[in-house]
Amino acid sequence: MHVETGSDGDLQDLGDNTEVITEIPLACALLEYEKPKKQVSRTWGITDEPIGDPLVRRAEAILRQNAPYPGDDLGKEETLSSERFLIYRTSETRHLIMDRASHLEDDIEIPSFLLNNPNFFISDWYMKRLAWPLDVPRFMLRYMQQRTPMGDAIAERVATMLNAEVRLPGESSPDRFYCHRVGYENENVYEIFDQELNFYVCADDKFLSNEKLNVNHWYAKHLFKAYRKLNGLMVAKELEWENNHLRLL
């Protein structure tokens, strides 16, 4: 089943005046809920956690993983500290890297499009920036390369959040959800697939770049809407004979 995303406005009165069945066969899963509520988070206890900036999370993890860097003092606690790096967005096109162990006086600015490139090696790029004032020979720079790609930070973050959510209908598992980027004309669209329920939704990269977005709640709302539509079809068309109701949507 496929659901196109619309605006993510607040749900209004989710079924307070609608009769809803309490069990719905869904592929191989069984959805159970007590009664409609105004918010999905209250119905299923969905985790209240924003997506944040996936590019920042991934970049900080890679930089920590590949420390130390040229000019680092291995005697300092900050050099290998888990809190060494702090990256944040300064504009729509720029991020800033703050490094507690750097020998440089100023923080380093990096174009956001680099972080959004799955093949970008941020730790190698950063290593060269730190090595440049030290006149490190080029052959040494080649030996220092780690070649750890950024990967698709948004897809990784979305899948990680959904796979960690245990309150969604169906059986939870570490690989229940997967997310991947596909290109449609001039925009990047992410497809999020729920293997447990055979259900998927789509969202563009701009929507998923909203740091305040609660991915789990957003997905649960679309799932809830699909269940209501499914319920309406079952009641209206008397589809008791159909085993896999989701394929009809």
PDB file of C-alpha atoms in Angstrom:
ATOM      1  CA  MET A   1       0.000   0.000   0.000  1.00  0.00           C
ATOM      2  CA  HIS A   2       1.213   3.511  -0.827  1.00  0.00           C
ATOM      3  CA  VAL A   3       0.239   6.774   0.839  1.00  0.00           C
ATOM      4  CA  GLU A   4       1.373  10.131  -0.549  1.00  0.00           C
ATOM      5  CA  THR A   5       2.150  12.674   2.128  1.00  0.00           C
ATOM      6  CA  GLY A   6       0.262  15.918   2.351  1.00  0.00           C
ATOM      7  CA  SER A   7       0.600  18.709   4.843  1.00  0.00           C
ATOM      8  CA  ASP A   8       1.504  17.606   8.331  1.00  0.00           C
ATOM      9  CA  GLY A   9      -1.115  19.650  10.164  1.00  0.00           C
ATOM     10  CA  ASP A  10      -2.444  18.601  13.511  1.00  0.00           C
ATOM     11  CA  LEU A  11      -5.053  15.885  13.484  1.00  0.00           C
ATOM     12  CA  GLN A  12      -8.508  17.211  14.244  1.00  0.00           C
ATOM     13  CA  ASP A  13     -10.865  15.078  16.317  1.00  0.00           C
ATOM     14  CA  LEU A  14      -9.709  11.613  15.277  1.00  0.00           C
ATOM     15  CA  GLY A  15     -12.980   9.767  15.188  1.00  0.00           C
ATOM     16  CA  ASP A  16     -14.690  11.011  18.313  1.00  0.00           C
ATOM     17  CA  ASN A  17     -18.042  10.674  16.538  1.00  0.00           C
ATOM     18  CA  THR A  18     -17.160   7.660  14.378  1.00  0.00           C
ATOM     19  CA  GLU A  19     -17.810   4.029  15.180  1.00  0.00           C
ATOM     20  CA  VAL A  20     -14.565   2.116  14.786  1.00  0.00           C
ATOM     21  CA  ILE A  21     -13.986  -1.614  15.092  1.00  0.00           C
ATOM     22  CA  THR A  22     -11.494  -2.699  17.735  1.00  0.00           C
ATOM     23  CA  GLU A  23      -9.600  -5.293  15.712  1.00  0.00           C
ATOM     24  CA  ILE A  24      -8.509  -5.076  12.082  1.00  0.00           C
ATOM     25  CA  PRO A  25      -6.708  -7.940  10.258  1.00  0.00           C
ATOM     26  CA  LEU A  26      -3.750  -6.300   8.553  1.00  0.00           C
ATOM     27  CA  ALA A  27      -1.714  -8.656   6.338  1.00  0.00           C
ATOM     28  CA  CYS A  28      -0.215 -10.912   9.015  1.00  0.00           C
ATOM     29  CA  ALA A  29      -0.645  -8.410  11.852  1.00  0.00           C
ATOM     30  CA  LEU A  30      -3.586  -7.553  14.083  1.00  0.00           C
ATOM     31  CA  LEU A  31      -4.200  -3.964  15.103  1.00  0.00           C
ATOM     32  CA  GLU A  32      -5.906  -3.505  18.443  1.00  0.00           C
ATOM     33  CA  TYR A  33      -6.878  -0.247  20.086  1.00  0.00           C
ATOM     34  CA  GLU A  34      -9.369   0.706  22.726  1.00  0.00           C
ATOM     35  CA  LYS A  35     -11.119   3.705  21.186  1.00  0.00           C
ATOM     36  CA  PRO A  36     -10.301   6.666  18.932  1.00  0.00           C
ATOM     37  CA  LYS A  37      -8.293   9.455  20.516  1.00  0.00           C
ATOM     38  CA  LYS A  38      -7.511  12.982  19.427  1.00  0.00           C
ATOM     39  CA  GLN A  39      -3.813  12.263  19.076  1.00  0.00           C
ATOM     40  CA  VAL A  40      -2.063   9.149  17.811  1.00  0.00           C
ATOM     41  CA  SER A  41       0.614   9.657  20.468  1.00  0.00           C
ATOM     42  CA  ARG A  42      -2.066   9.146  23.127  1.00  0.00           C
ATOM     43  CA  THR A  43      -3.488   6.109  21.370  1.00  0.00           C
ATOM     44  CA  TRP A  44      -0.281   4.146  20.981  1.00  0.00           C
ATOM     45  CA  GLY A  45       2.155   5.984  23.270  1.00  0.00           C
ATOM     46  CA  ILE A  46       4.404   6.984  20.368  1.00  0.00           C
ATOM     47  CA  THR A  47       7.838   8.243  21.425  1.00  0.00           C
ATOM     48  CA  ASP A  48       8.057  12.046  21.450  1.00  0.00           C
ATOM     49  CA  GLU A  49      11.432  12.618  19.788  1.00  0.00           C
ATOM     50  CA  PRO A  50      12.232  15.079  16.959  1.00  0.00           C
ATOM     51  CA  ILE A  51      14.369  13.986  14.026  1.00  0.00           C
ATOM     52  CA  GLY A  52      16.893  16.767  14.654  1.00  0.00           C
ATOM     53  CA  ASP A  53      19.514  17.348  11.953  1.00  0.00           C
ATOM     54  CA  PRO A  54      20.487  13.926  10.508  1.00  0.00           C
ATOM     55  CA  LEU A  55      23.448  15.444   8.651  1.00  0.00           C
ATOM     56  CA  VAL A  56      24.860  16.764  11.928  1.00  0.00           C
ATOM     57  CA  ARG A  57      24.421  13.460  13.756  1.00  0.00           C
ATOM     58  CA  ARG A  58      26.169  11.512  11.013  1.00  0.00           C
ATOM     59  CA  ALA A  59      28.989  14.021  10.533  1.00  0.00           C
ATOM     60  CA  GLU A  60      29.742  14.231  14.270  1.00  0.00           C
ATOM     61  CA  ALA A  61      29.790  10.432  14.539  1.00  0.00           C
ATOM     62  CA  ILE A  62      32.277  10.074  11.659  1.00  0.00           C
ATOM     63  CA  LEU A  63      34.557  12.826  12.959  1.00  0.00           C
ATOM     64  CA  ARG A  64      34.645  11.249  16.425  1.00  0.00           C
ATOM     65  CA  GLN A  65      35.261   7.802  14.963  1.00  0.00           C
ATOM     66  CA  ASN A  66      38.268   8.894  12.882  1.00  0.00           C
ATOM     67  CA  ALA A  67      40.083  11.025  15.473  1.00  0.00           C
ATOM     68  CA  PRO A  68      42.891  11.962  16.079  1.00  0.00           C
ATOM     69  CA  TYR A  69      43.685  14.593  13.453  1.00  0.00           C
ATOM     70  CA  PRO A  70      46.793  16.587  12.454  1.00  0.00           C
ATOM     71  CA  GLY A  71      47.947  18.875  15.252  1.00  0.00           C
ATOM     72  CA  ASP A  72      46.037  16.974  17.968  1.00  0.00           C
ATOM     73  CA  ASP A  73      47.581  16.635  21.424  1.00  0.00           C
ATOM     74  CA  LEU A  74      47.066  13.010  22.434  1.00  0.00           C
ATOM     75  CA  GLY A  75      47.640  13.962  26.038  1.00  0.00           C
ATOM     76  CA  LYS A  76      44.470  16.031  26.148  1.00  0.00           C
ATOM     77  CA  GLU A  77      41.236  14.421  27.217  1.00  0.00           C
ATOM     78  CA  GLU A  78      39.277  16.364  24.584  1.00  0.00           C
ATOM     79  CA  THR A  79      41.140  14.695  21.688  1.00  0.00           C
ATOM     80  CA  LEU A  80      39.229  11.411  21.924  1.00  0.00           C
ATOM     81  CA  SER A  81      36.240  12.714  23.843  1.00  0.00           C
ATOM     82  CA  SER A  82      32.732  11.792  22.713  1.00  0.00           C
ATOM     83  CA  GLU A  83      31.864  15.487  23.112  1.00  0.00           C
ATOM     84  CA  ARG A  84      34.761  16.815  21.055  1.00  0.00           C
ATOM     85  CA  PHE A  85      32.696  17.966  18.065  1.00  0.00           C
ATOM     86  CA  LEU A  86      29.639  20.166  17.878  1.00  0.00           C
ATOM     87  CA  ILE A  87      28.167  20.872  14.446  1.00  0.00           C
ATOM     88  CA  TYR A  88      25.180  23.083  13.787  1.00  0.00           C
ATOM     89  CA  ARG A  89      23.465  24.746  10.855  1.00  0.00           C
ATOM     90  CA  THR A  90      24.120  28.458  10.461  1.00  0.00           C
ATOM     91  CA  SER A  91      21.997  28.994   7.327  1.00  0.00           C
ATOM     92  CA  GLU A  92      20.150  27.059   4.655  1.00  0.00           C
ATOM     93  CA  THR A  93      23.449  26.390   2.876  1.00  0.00           C
ATOM     94  CA  ARG A  94      26.085  26.272   5.636  1.00  0.00           C
ATOM     95  CA  HIS A  95      27.054  24.273   8.729  1.00  0.00           C
ATOM     96  CA  LEU A  96      29.717  25.140  11.295  1.00  0.00           C
ATOM     97  CA  ILE A  97      32.130  22.633  12.875  1.00  0.00           C
ATOM     98  CA  MET A  98      33.223  23.404  16.436  1.00  0.00           C
ATOM     99  CA  ASP A  99      36.161  21.304  17.660  1.00  0.00           C
ATOM    100  CA  ARG A 100      37.245  21.415  21.308  1.00  0.00           C
ATOM    101  CA  ALA A 101      40.621  19.791  20.500  1.00  0.00           C
ATOM    102  CA  SER A 102      41.560  21.673  17.324  1.00  0.00           C
ATOM    103  CA  HIS A 103      44.803  23.625  17.065  1.00  0.00           C
ATOM    104  CA  LEU A 104      43.002  26.224  14.951  1.00  0.00           C
ATOM    105  CA  GLU A 105      41.654  29.378  16.562  1.00  0.00           C
ATOM    106  CA  ASP A 106      38.546  29.607  14.403  1.00  0.00           C
ATOM    107  CA  ASP A 107      35.732  27.161  13.797  1.00  0.00           C
ATOM    108  CA  ILE A 108      35.434  25.687  10.314  1.00  0.00           C
ATOM    109  CA  GLU A 109      32.493  26.349   8.029  1.00  0.00           C
ATOM    110  CA  ILE A 110      31.344  23.651   5.618  1.00  0.00           C
ATOM    111  CA  PRO A 111      28.795  23.815   2.777  1.00  0.00           C
ATOM    112  CA  SER A 112      25.692  21.807   3.631  1.00  0.00           C
ATOM    113  CA  PHE A 113      25.523  20.242   0.173  1.00  0.00           C
ATOM    114  CA  LEU A 114      28.745  18.369   0.952  1.00  0.00           C
ATOM    115  CA  LEU A 115      27.189  16.789   4.026  1.00  0.00           C
ATOM    116  CA  ASN A 116      24.187  15.795   1.911  1.00  0.00           C
ATOM    117  CA  ASN A 117      26.413  13.932  -0.550  1.00  0.00           C
ATOM    118  CA  PRO A 118      26.396  10.199   0.369  1.00  0.00           C
ATOM    119  CA  ASN A 119      29.898   9.791  -1.143  1.00  0.00           C
ATOM    120  CA  PHE A 120      31.490  12.682   0.747  1.00  0.00           C
ATOM    121  CA  PHE A 121      34.383  11.764   3.085  1.00  0.00           C
ATOM    122  CA  ILE A 122      33.988  14.376   5.803  1.00  0.00           C
ATOM    123  CA  SER A 123      36.799  13.181   8.060  1.00  0.00           C
ATOM    124  CA  ASP A 124      39.294  13.260   5.150  1.00  0.00           C
ATOM    125  CA  TRP A 125      38.092  16.737   4.187  1.00  0.00           C
ATOM    126  CA  TYR A 126      38.446  17.892   7.803  1.00  0.00           C
ATOM    127  CA  MET A 127      41.850  16.258   8.175  1.00  0.00           C
ATOM    128  CA  LYS A 128      43.168  18.215   5.186  1.00  0.00           C
ATOM    129  CA  ARG A 129      41.799  21.483   6.595  1.00  0.00           C
ATOM    130  CA  LEU A 130      43.687  20.900   9.862  1.00  0.00           C
ATOM    131  CA  ALA A 131      46.842  19.723   8.084  1.00  0.00           C
ATOM    132  CA  TRP A 132      47.084  22.677   5.703  1.00  0.00           C
ATOM    133  CA  PRO A 133      48.572  25.229   8.204  1.00  0.00           C
ATOM    134  CA  LEU A 134      51.051  22.562   9.406  1.00  0.00           C
ATOM    135  CA  ASP A 135      52.583  21.935   5.961  1.00  0.00           C
ATOM    136  CA  VAL A 136      52.019  18.199   6.191  1.00  0.00           C
ATOM    137  CA  PRO A 137      53.511  16.416   3.125  1.00  0.00           C
ATOM    138  CA  ARG A 138      50.996  15.125   0.596  1.00  0.00           C
ATOM    139  CA  PHE A 139      52.163  11.523   0.879  1.00  0.00           C
ATOM    140  CA  MET A 140      51.399  11.682   4.613  1.00  0.00           C
ATOM    141  CA  LEU A 141      47.892  12.983   3.898  1.00  0.00           C
ATOM    142  CA  ARG A 142      47.247   9.950   1.710  1.00  0.00           C
ATOM    143  CA  TYR A 143      48.161   7.650   4.584  1.00  0.00           C
ATOM    144  CA  MET A 144      45.853   9.557   6.928  1.00  0.00           C
ATOM    145  CA  GLN A 145      42.779   9.104   4.777  1.00  0.00           C
ATOM    146  CA  GLN A 146      39.981   7.044   6.348  1.00  0.00           C
ATOM    147  CA  ARG A 147      37.516   7.181   3.418  1.00  0.00           C
ATOM    148  CA  THR A 148      34.378   6.907   5.556  1.00  0.00           C
ATOM    149  CA  PRO A 149      31.424   8.145   3.456  1.00  0.00           C
ATOM    150  CA  MET A 150      28.560  10.202   4.826  1.00  0.00           C
ATOM    151  CA  GLY A 151      26.063   7.746   3.387  1.00  0.00           C
ATOM    152  CA  ASP A 152      22.432   8.778   3.299  1.00  0.00           C
ATOM    153  CA  ALA A 153      22.130  10.410   6.703  1.00  0.00           C
ATOM    154  CA  ILE A 154      18.432  11.209   6.392  1.00  0.00           C
ATOM    155  CA  ALA A 155      17.443   7.675   5.361  1.00  0.00           C
ATOM    156  CA  GLU A 156      19.567   6.196   8.142  1.00  0.00           C
ATOM    157  CA  ARG A 157      18.046   8.474  10.790  1.00  0.00           C
ATOM    158  CA  VAL A 158      14.448   7.840   9.675  1.00  0.00           C
ATOM    159  CA  ALA A 159      14.917   4.050   9.637  1.00  0.00           C
ATOM    160  CA  THR A 160      16.701   4.091  13.009  1.00  0.00           C
ATOM    161  CA  MET A 161      13.917   6.072  14.682  1.00  0.00           C
ATOM    162  CA  LEU A 162      11.110   3.914  13.298  1.00  0.00           C
ATOM    163  CA  ASN A 163      12.900   0.644  14.053  1.00  0.00           C
ATOM    164  CA  ALA A 164      13.381   1.782  17.651  1.00  0.00           C
ATOM    165  CA  GLU A 165       9.652   2.475  18.089  1.00  0.00           C
ATOM    166  CA  VAL A 166       7.984  -0.470  19.857  1.00  0.00           C
ATOM    167  CA  ARG A 167       4.462   0.983  20.175  1.00  0.00           C
ATOM    168  CA  LEU A 168       3.434   0.752  16.525  1.00  0.00           C
ATOM    169  CA  PRO A 169       0.983  -2.004  15.492  1.00  0.00           C
ATOM    170  CA  GLY A 170       2.662  -5.228  14.455  1.00  0.00           C
ATOM    171  CA  GLU A 171       5.797  -6.951  15.696  1.00  0.00           C
ATOM    172  CA  SER A 172       8.854  -4.760  16.240  1.00  0.00           C
ATOM    173  CA  SER A 173      12.238  -5.763  14.852  1.00  0.00           C
ATOM    174  CA  PRO A 174      15.596  -4.042  14.192  1.00  0.00           C
ATOM    175  CA  ASP A 175      15.069  -4.193  10.425  1.00  0.00           C
ATOM    176  CA  ARG A 176      11.300  -3.767  10.163  1.00  0.00           C
ATOM    177  CA  PHE A 177      11.630  -0.401   8.369  1.00  0.00           C
ATOM    178  CA  TYR A 178      13.925   0.641   5.600  1.00  0.00           C
ATOM    179  CA  CYS A 179      14.199   4.009   3.914  1.00  0.00           C
ATOM    180  CA  HIS A 180      15.867   4.941   0.664  1.00  0.00           C
ATOM    181  CA  ARG A 181      16.144   7.988  -1.565  1.00  0.00           C
ATOM    182  CA  VAL A 182      14.779   8.067  -5.097  1.00  0.00           C
ATOM    183  CA  GLY A 183      14.858  10.901  -7.589  1.00  0.00           C
ATOM    184  CA  TYR A 184      11.673  12.349  -9.020  1.00  0.00           C
ATOM    185  CA  GLU A 185      12.301  15.105 -11.594  1.00  0.00           C
ATOM    186  CA  ASN A 186      14.138  17.870  -9.713  1.00  0.00           C
ATOM    187  CA  GLU A 187      13.591  16.719  -6.129  1.00  0.00           C
ATOM    188  CA  ASN A 188      14.729  13.919  -3.866  1.00  0.00           C
ATOM    189  CA  VAL A 189      11.972  11.763  -2.434  1.00  0.00           C
ATOM    190  CA  TYR A 190      12.349   9.202   0.331  1.00  0.00           C
ATOM    191  CA  GLU A 191      10.348   5.988   0.361  1.00  0.00           C
ATOM    192  CA  ILE A 192       9.773   4.496   3.815  1.00  0.00           C
ATOM    193  CA  PHE A 193       8.691   0.869   3.786  1.00  0.00           C
ATOM    194  CA  ASP A 194       7.184  -1.084   6.696  1.00  0.00           C
ATOM    195  CA  GLN A 195       7.965  -4.741   5.998  1.00  0.00           C
ATOM    196  CA  GLU A 196       5.760  -5.937   8.856  1.00  0.00           C
ATOM    197  CA  LEU A 197       2.581  -4.308   7.506  1.00  0.00           C
ATOM    198  CA  ASN A 198       3.535  -4.152   3.813  1.00  0.00           C
ATOM    199  CA  PHE A 199       2.845  -0.430   3.921  1.00  0.00           C
ATOM    200  CA  TYR A 200       4.879   2.537   2.691  1.00  0.00           C
ATOM    201  CA  VAL A 201       4.794   6.306   2.591  1.00  0.00           C
ATOM    202  CA  CYS A 202       6.806   8.940   0.748  1.00  0.00           C
ATOM    203  CA  ALA A 203       8.230  12.307   1.795  1.00  0.00           C
ATOM    204  CA  ASP A 204      10.624  14.733   0.136  1.00  0.00           C
ATOM    205  CA  ASP A 205      13.986  15.663   1.598  1.00  0.00           C
ATOM    206  CA  LYS A 206      12.861  19.177   2.539  1.00  0.00           C
ATOM    207  CA  PHE A 207      10.049  17.775   4.669  1.00  0.00           C
ATOM    208  CA  LEU A 208      12.382  15.324   6.422  1.00  0.00           C
ATOM    209  CA  SER A 209      14.912  18.121   6.999  1.00  0.00           C
ATOM    210  CA  ASN A 210      12.553  19.801   9.460  1.00  0.00           C
ATOM    211  CA  GLU A 211      14.463  19.371  12.721  1.00  0.00           C
ATOM    212  CA  LYS A 212      11.266  19.495  14.777  1.00  0.00           C
ATOM    213  CA  LEU A 213       9.587  16.678  12.844  1.00  0.00           C
ATOM    214  CA  ASN A 214       8.556  13.678  14.939  1.00  0.00           C
ATOM    215  CA  VAL A 215       8.987  10.910  12.360  1.00  0.00           C
ATOM    216  CA  ASN A 216       7.333   8.216  14.469  1.00  0.00           C
ATOM    217  CA  HIS A 217       4.261  10.330  15.171  1.00  0.00           C
ATOM    218  CA  TRP A 218       4.034  11.438  11.528  1.00  0.00           C
ATOM    219  CA  TYR A 219       4.198   7.827  10.322  1.00  0.00           C
ATOM    220  CA  ALA A 220       1.650   6.698  12.920  1.00  0.00           C
ATOM    221  CA  LYS A 221      -0.794   9.372  11.768  1.00  0.00           C
ATOM    222  CA  HIS A 222      -0.626   8.117   8.182  1.00  0.00           C
ATOM    223  CA  LEU A 223      -1.016   4.549   9.397  1.00  0.00           C
ATOM    224  CA  PHE A 224      -4.032   5.561  11.468  1.00  0.00           C
ATOM    225  CA  LYS A 225      -5.622   7.271   8.469  1.00  0.00           C
ATOM    226  CA  ALA A 226      -5.043   4.134   6.395  1.00  0.00           C
ATOM    227  CA  TYR A 227      -6.727   2.004   9.065  1.00  0.00           C
ATOM    228  CA  ARG A 228      -9.750   4.309   9.068  1.00  0.00           C
ATOM    229  CA  LYS A 229      -9.953   4.104   5.276  1.00  0.00           C
ATOM    230  CA  LEU A 230      -9.595   0.327   5.462  1.00  0.00           C
ATOM    231  CA  ASN A 231     -12.348   0.153   8.062  1.00  0.00           C
ATOM    232  CA  GLY A 232     -14.635   2.207   5.831  1.00  0.00           C
ATOM    233  CA  LEU A 233     -14.033  -0.094   2.877  1.00  0.00           C
ATOM    234  CA  MET A 234     -14.692  -3.196   4.960  1.00  0.00           C
ATOM    235  CA  VAL A 235     -17.965  -1.823   6.288  1.00  0.00           C
ATOM    236  CA  ALA A 236     -19.155  -0.343   2.987  1.00  0.00           C
ATOM    237  CA  LYS A 237     -18.267  -3.255   0.724  1.00  0.00           C
ATOM    238  CA  GLU A 238     -18.495  -6.134   3.209  1.00  0.00           C
ATOM    239  CA  LEU A 239     -15.064  -7.490   2.463  1.00  0.00           C
ATOM    240  CA  GLU A 240     -14.967 -10.272   5.053  1.00  0.00           C
ATOM    241  CA  TRP A 241     -13.874 -12.694   2.324  1.00  0.00           C
ATOM    242  CA  GLU A 242     -10.671 -10.783   1.621  1.00  0.00           C
ATOM    243  CA  ASN A 243      -7.619 -12.032   3.557  1.00  0.00           C
ATOM    244  CA  ASN A 244      -5.179  -9.279   2.625  1.00  0.00           C
ATOM    245  CA  HIS A 245      -7.212  -6.098   2.934  1.00  0.00           C
ATOM    246  CA  LEU A 246      -4.296  -3.733   2.460  1.00  0.00           C
ATOM    247  CA  ARG A 247      -3.797  -4.779  -1.160  1.00  0.00           C
ATOM    248  CA  LEU A 248      -7.209  -3.219  -1.936  1.00  0.00           C
ATOM    249  CA  LEU A 249      -6.058   0.270  -0.975  1.00  0.00           C
TER     250      LEU A 249
END
